[in-house]
Amino acid sequence: MEFKRLGRTKEKIPVLGMGTWKIGGDWYIRDCSRDEESIRALKLGLKLGMRFIDTAEGYGNGHAEELVGEAIRNEKVFIATKVSPEHFKYEDVIKSCEASLKRLKVKQIDLYQLHWPNPNVPIEETMKAMEKLVDEGKIRYIGVSNFSVEEMKKAQEALSKYEIVSNQVEYSLLCRDVEKDVLPFCQREKITLIAYSPLAQGKIFEYSKAFEEVCKKYGKTLSQVALNWLIQKKQVVAIPKAIKPEHIKENIGAIGWKLKKEDVKRLEAVLDKYKQKT
């Protein structure tokens, strides 16, 4: 496994972690039908070195956190979870964190993130609660998710003791909006960008022809090329979600090699043209 520093901290996290969206259910909808399969998938990922799992209280109405808790028992893992925007008031943040700790069966959450911005609650109130959680040892680091540059700046200004170490956003070869301002800002300020939906929720496979030449050159699959393209970018790590063992093993193949600069440029240019045609 390869590692990158988390923000400006001395903490190093795997460049490839595991996402858990739709593991254990949908947004606030619990589904226990694939629990055993989900736990096996998470355990396999850990065995292969993806010792960074991201989840959220909103996934499966907390059930995703419960499944992660089962999978990481007696394991050393970097755990990230998220508090939902409707819980951004001071007391609600505290309660949400305590509930997540119980579901995860851990004493401390490594990275606690604000899931989406909430303009209806003063960011100062939310961040005051986040700092209290750090002070009490319930969380180690503070992160955000789906925040714009301006929202990141306001969130950081609202902190008096600590720094925002990460911003989790959608980023893939098919979704590169963050390259306009969010990614450059994160790179400049040394904020880790955690890329979710790094395979565009499977949509990337619709453009397989655009990848053929590069995949053949490196002897890699489309998934491996797309993930490698992401993780070689400065300050970027990715959290693909996979349930099938073969997909988890395939994802690991994105590590240990590097696309050449000319192929990165060529890949982006070819894909852009291909998308325009289709």
Coordinates of C-alpha atoms in Angstrom, one line a residue:
M1 CA 0.0 0.0 0.0
E2 CA 1.1 3.6 -0.7
F3 CA 0.4 6.4 1.8
K4 CA 0.0 10.2 1.8
R5 CA 0.0 12.7 4.6
L6 CA -3.4 13.8 5.9
G7 CA -3.5 17.5 5.6
R8 CA -0.6 19.2 7.4
T9 CA -0.6 16.5 10.0
K10 CA 2.1 13.8 10.5
E11 CA -0.6 11.2 10.0
K12 CA -0.2 9.0 6.9
I13 CA -3.3 7.3 5.3
P14 CA -3.6 4.8 2.5
V15 CA -4.0 6.3 -1.0
L16 CA -6.8 3.8 -1.5
G17 CA -9.5 3.4 1.1
M18 CA -13.0 1.9 1.1
G19 CA -16.2 3.8 0.8
T20 CA -19.5 2.5 2.3
W21 CA -22.2 4.4 0.5
K22 CA -25.2 2.0 0.0
I23 CA -23.6 -0.6 2.3
G24 CA -26.3 -1.3 4.9
G25 CA -28.9 0.6 3.1
D26 CA -29.6 3.9 1.3
W27 CA -29.7 7.4 2.7
Y28 CA -31.5 6.9 6.1
I29 CA -33.0 3.6 4.9
R30 CA -31.7 0.5 6.7
D31 CA -31.2 -2.7 4.7
C32 CA -29.8 -5.8 6.3
S33 CA -30.1 -8.2 3.3
R34 CA -26.4 -8.1 2.4
D35 CA -24.8 -7.7 5.8
E36 CA -22.6 -10.8 5.7
E37 CA -21.4 -10.0 2.2
S38 CA -20.6 -6.4 3.2
I39 CA -18.6 -7.4 6.2
R40 CA -16.6 -10.0 4.2
A41 CA -15.9 -7.3 1.6
L42 CA -14.6 -4.9 4.2
K43 CA -12.5 -7.5 5.8
L44 CA -10.9 -8.5 2.5
G45 CA -10.1 -4.9 1.8
L46 CA -8.4 -4.6 5.1
K47 CA -6.4 -7.8 4.4
L48 CA -5.2 -6.3 1.2
G49 CA -4.1 -3.1 2.8
M50 CA -7.0 -0.7 2.4
R51 CA -6.9 0.2 6.1
F52 CA -8.9 3.4 5.6
I53 CA -12.7 3.1 5.8
D54 CA -15.1 6.0 5.2
T55 CA -18.7 5.9 6.3
A56 CA -21.5 8.2 7.7
E57 CA -24.3 8.3 10.2
G58 CA -26.7 8.8 7.3
Y59 CA -25.7 5.6 5.4
G60 CA -28.4 3.0 6.1
N61 CA -29.6 5.1 9.0
G62 CA -26.4 4.3 10.9
H63 CA -26.3 0.6 9.8
A64 CA -23.2 1.2 7.6
E65 CA -21.4 2.2 10.7
E66 CA -22.5 -0.9 12.5
L67 CA -21.2 -3.1 9.7
V68 CA -17.9 -1.3 9.7
G69 CA -17.8 -1.8 13.5
E70 CA -18.1 -5.5 13.0
A71 CA -15.5 -5.6 10.2
I72 CA -12.8 -3.7 12.0
R73 CA -13.0 -5.5 15.3
N74 CA -9.5 -6.1 16.6
E75 CA -8.1 -4.4 13.5
K76 CA -5.9 -1.3 13.2
V77 CA -7.9 1.0 10.8
F78 CA -8.1 4.7 10.0
I79 CA -11.8 5.4 10.5
A80 CA -13.6 8.3 9.0
T81 CA -17.3 9.0 9.4
K82 CA -19.6 12.0 8.9
V83 CA -22.2 14.0 10.8
S84 CA -25.3 14.9 8.7
P85 CA -26.1 18.6 8.1
E86 CA -29.4 18.4 10.0
H87 CA -27.3 17.6 13.1
F88 CA -25.0 20.7 12.9
K89 CA -26.3 22.4 16.0
Y90 CA -23.9 22.2 18.9
E91 CA -25.6 19.6 21.1
D92 CA -26.7 17.6 18.0
V93 CA -23.1 17.3 16.8
I94 CA -22.0 15.9 20.2
K95 CA -24.9 13.4 20.3
S96 CA -24.2 12.3 16.7
C97 CA -20.6 11.7 17.4
E98 CA -21.4 9.7 20.6
A99 CA -23.9 7.6 18.6
S100 CA -21.4 6.9 15.9
L101 CA -18.8 5.8 18.4
K102 CA -21.2 3.3 19.8
R103 CA -22.2 1.9 16.4
L104 CA -18.5 1.7 15.3
K105 CA -17.5 0.2 18.6
V106 CA -14.5 2.4 18.9
K107 CA -13.3 4.9 21.6
Q108 CA -12.2 7.4 19.1
I109 CA -13.0 8.4 15.5
D110 CA -9.9 9.3 13.4
L111 CA -11.6 11.7 11.0
Y112 CA -15.0 13.3 11.7
Q113 CA -16.5 15.2 8.7
L114 CA -19.3 17.6 8.1
H115 CA -21.3 15.7 5.4
W116 CA -22.7 18.7 3.5
P117 CA -22.8 22.5 4.2
N118 CA -25.8 23.7 6.1
P119 CA -26.4 27.5 5.7
N120 CA -29.2 27.3 8.3
V121 CA -26.8 26.7 11.2
P122 CA -23.9 29.1 11.9
I123 CA -20.6 27.3 11.1
E124 CA -19.1 28.8 14.2
E125 CA -21.6 26.8 16.4
T126 CA -20.8 23.6 14.5
M127 CA -17.1 24.0 14.7
K128 CA -17.2 24.8 18.4
A129 CA -18.7 21.4 18.9
M130 CA -16.1 19.8 16.7
E131 CA -13.3 21.3 18.6
K132 CA -14.8 20.1 21.9
L133 CA -14.9 16.6 20.5
V134 CA -11.2 16.8 19.7
D135 CA -10.4 18.2 23.1
E136 CA -12.3 15.3 24.7
G137 CA -10.4 12.8 22.6
K138 CA -13.6 11.5 20.9
I139 CA -12.2 12.5 17.5
R140 CA -8.7 13.1 16.2
Y141 CA -9.1 15.3 13.1
I142 CA -11.8 17.6 11.6
G143 CA -12.8 17.3 7.9
V144 CA -15.6 18.5 5.6
S145 CA -17.4 17.1 2.7
N146 CA -18.9 18.7 -0.4
F147 CA -17.6 22.1 0.6
S148 CA -16.8 24.8 -1.9
V149 CA -13.6 26.9 -1.5
E150 CA -15.5 29.7 0.1
E151 CA -17.2 27.3 2.5
M152 CA -13.9 25.7 3.4
K153 CA -12.4 29.1 4.2
K154 CA -15.4 30.0 6.5
A155 CA -15.2 26.7 8.2
Q156 CA -11.5 27.1 8.9
E157 CA -12.0 30.7 10.1
A158 CA -14.6 29.3 12.6
L159 CA -11.9 27.0 14.2
S160 CA -9.8 28.5 16.9
K161 CA -7.4 25.7 17.7
Y162 CA -7.4 23.1 14.9
E163 CA -7.2 22.9 11.1
I164 CA -9.5 21.3 8.6
V165 CA -7.4 18.4 7.2
S166 CA -9.7 17.2 4.4
N167 CA -12.5 17.8 2.0
Q168 CA -14.4 14.8 0.6
V169 CA -15.8 15.5 -2.8
E170 CA -16.9 13.7 -6.0
Y171 CA -13.9 13.3 -8.3
S172 CA -13.2 11.0 -11.2
L173 CA -12.2 11.1 -14.8
L174 CA -15.8 11.7 -15.7
C175 CA -16.4 14.3 -13.0
R176 CA -13.6 16.9 -12.8
D177 CA -15.4 20.0 -11.6
V178 CA -13.2 20.2 -8.5
E179 CA -10.2 20.9 -10.8
K180 CA -11.5 24.4 -11.3
D181 CA -10.9 25.7 -7.8
V182 CA -11.4 23.1 -5.0
L183 CA -8.4 20.9 -5.9
P184 CA -6.0 23.8 -6.5
F185 CA -7.0 25.3 -3.2
C186 CA -6.6 22.0 -1.4
Q187 CA -3.2 21.5 -3.0
R188 CA -2.1 25.0 -2.1
E189 CA -3.3 24.8 1.5
K190 CA -2.2 21.1 2.0
I191 CA -5.7 19.9 2.6
T192 CA -6.3 16.3 1.6
L193 CA -8.9 15.8 -1.1
I194 CA -10.8 12.5 -0.5
A195 CA -12.3 11.4 -3.8
Y196 CA -15.6 9.6 -3.6
S197 CA -17.3 7.9 -6.6
P198 CA -13.8 7.6 -8.2
L199 CA -15.3 5.3 -10.8
A200 CA -18.3 7.6 -11.4
Q201 CA -20.6 5.0 -9.8
G202 CA -19.9 2.7 -12.7
K203 CA -20.6 5.2 -15.5
I204 CA -17.0 5.2 -16.4
F205 CA -17.4 1.8 -18.0
E206 CA -19.6 3.3 -20.6
Y207 CA -16.5 5.0 -22.0
S208 CA -14.3 1.9 -22.1
K209 CA -13.3 2.5 -25.7
A210 CA -11.6 5.8 -24.7
F211 CA -9.4 3.8 -22.3
E212 CA -8.5 0.8 -24.5
E213 CA -5.1 2.0 -25.8
V214 CA -3.8 3.2 -22.4
C215 CA -5.1 0.0 -20.6
K216 CA -3.3 -2.2 -23.2
K217 CA -0.1 -0.2 -22.8
Y218 CA 0.1 -0.7 -19.1
G219 CA -1.6 -4.1 -19.0
K220 CA -4.2 -2.7 -16.5
T221 CA -8.0 -2.7 -16.3
L222 CA -10.1 0.4 -16.8
S223 CA -10.8 0.6 -13.1
Q224 CA -7.0 0.4 -12.3
V225 CA -6.2 3.1 -14.8
A226 CA -8.9 5.4 -13.6
L227 CA -7.9 5.0 -9.9
N228 CA -4.2 5.4 -10.7
W229 CA -5.0 8.6 -12.5
L230 CA -6.6 9.9 -9.3
I231 CA -4.2 8.8 -6.6
Q232 CA -1.1 10.1 -8.4
K233 CA -2.5 13.7 -8.1
K234 CA -1.0 15.8 -5.3
Q235 CA -3.1 15.7 -2.1
V236 CA -5.6 13.2 -3.5
V237 CA -6.7 9.8 -2.1
A238 CA -9.7 7.8 -3.2
I239 CA -12.3 5.6 -1.6
P240 CA -13.9 3.3 -4.1
K241 CA -16.8 1.2 -2.8
A242 CA -16.9 -2.5 -3.8
I243 CA -18.7 -5.6 -2.5
K244 CA -17.5 -8.3 -4.9
P245 CA -14.1 -9.8 -4.0
E246 CA -12.9 -9.6 -7.5
H247 CA -13.5 -5.9 -7.7
I248 CA -11.8 -5.3 -4.4
K249 CA -8.7 -7.2 -5.6
E250 CA -8.9 -5.4 -8.9
N251 CA -8.8 -2.0 -7.2
I252 CA -5.6 -2.9 -5.4
G253 CA -4.0 -3.2 -8.8
A254 CA -4.2 0.6 -9.1
I255 CA -1.2 0.8 -6.8
G256 CA 2.5 0.2 -7.4
W257 CA 2.8 1.8 -10.8
K258 CA 2.3 5.2 -12.3
L259 CA 0.8 6.6 -15.5
K260 CA 3.3 8.7 -17.5
K261 CA 2.5 12.4 -17.7
E262 CA 2.0 12.2 -21.5
D263 CA -0.5 9.4 -21.0
V264 CA -2.4 11.3 -18.4
K265 CA -2.7 14.3 -20.7
R266 CA -3.6 12.0 -23.6
L267 CA -6.2 10.1 -21.5
E268 CA -7.9 13.3 -20.4
A269 CA -8.0 14.8 -23.9
V270 CA -9.2 11.6 -25.6
L271 CA -11.9 11.1 -22.9
D272 CA -13.1 14.7 -23.3
K273 CA -13.5 14.3 -27.0
Y274 CA -15.1 11.0 -26.6
K275 CA -17.7 12.4 -24.2
Q276 CA -18.5 15.2 -26.6
K277 CA -19.2 12.7 -29.4
T278 CA -21.4 10.6 -27.2

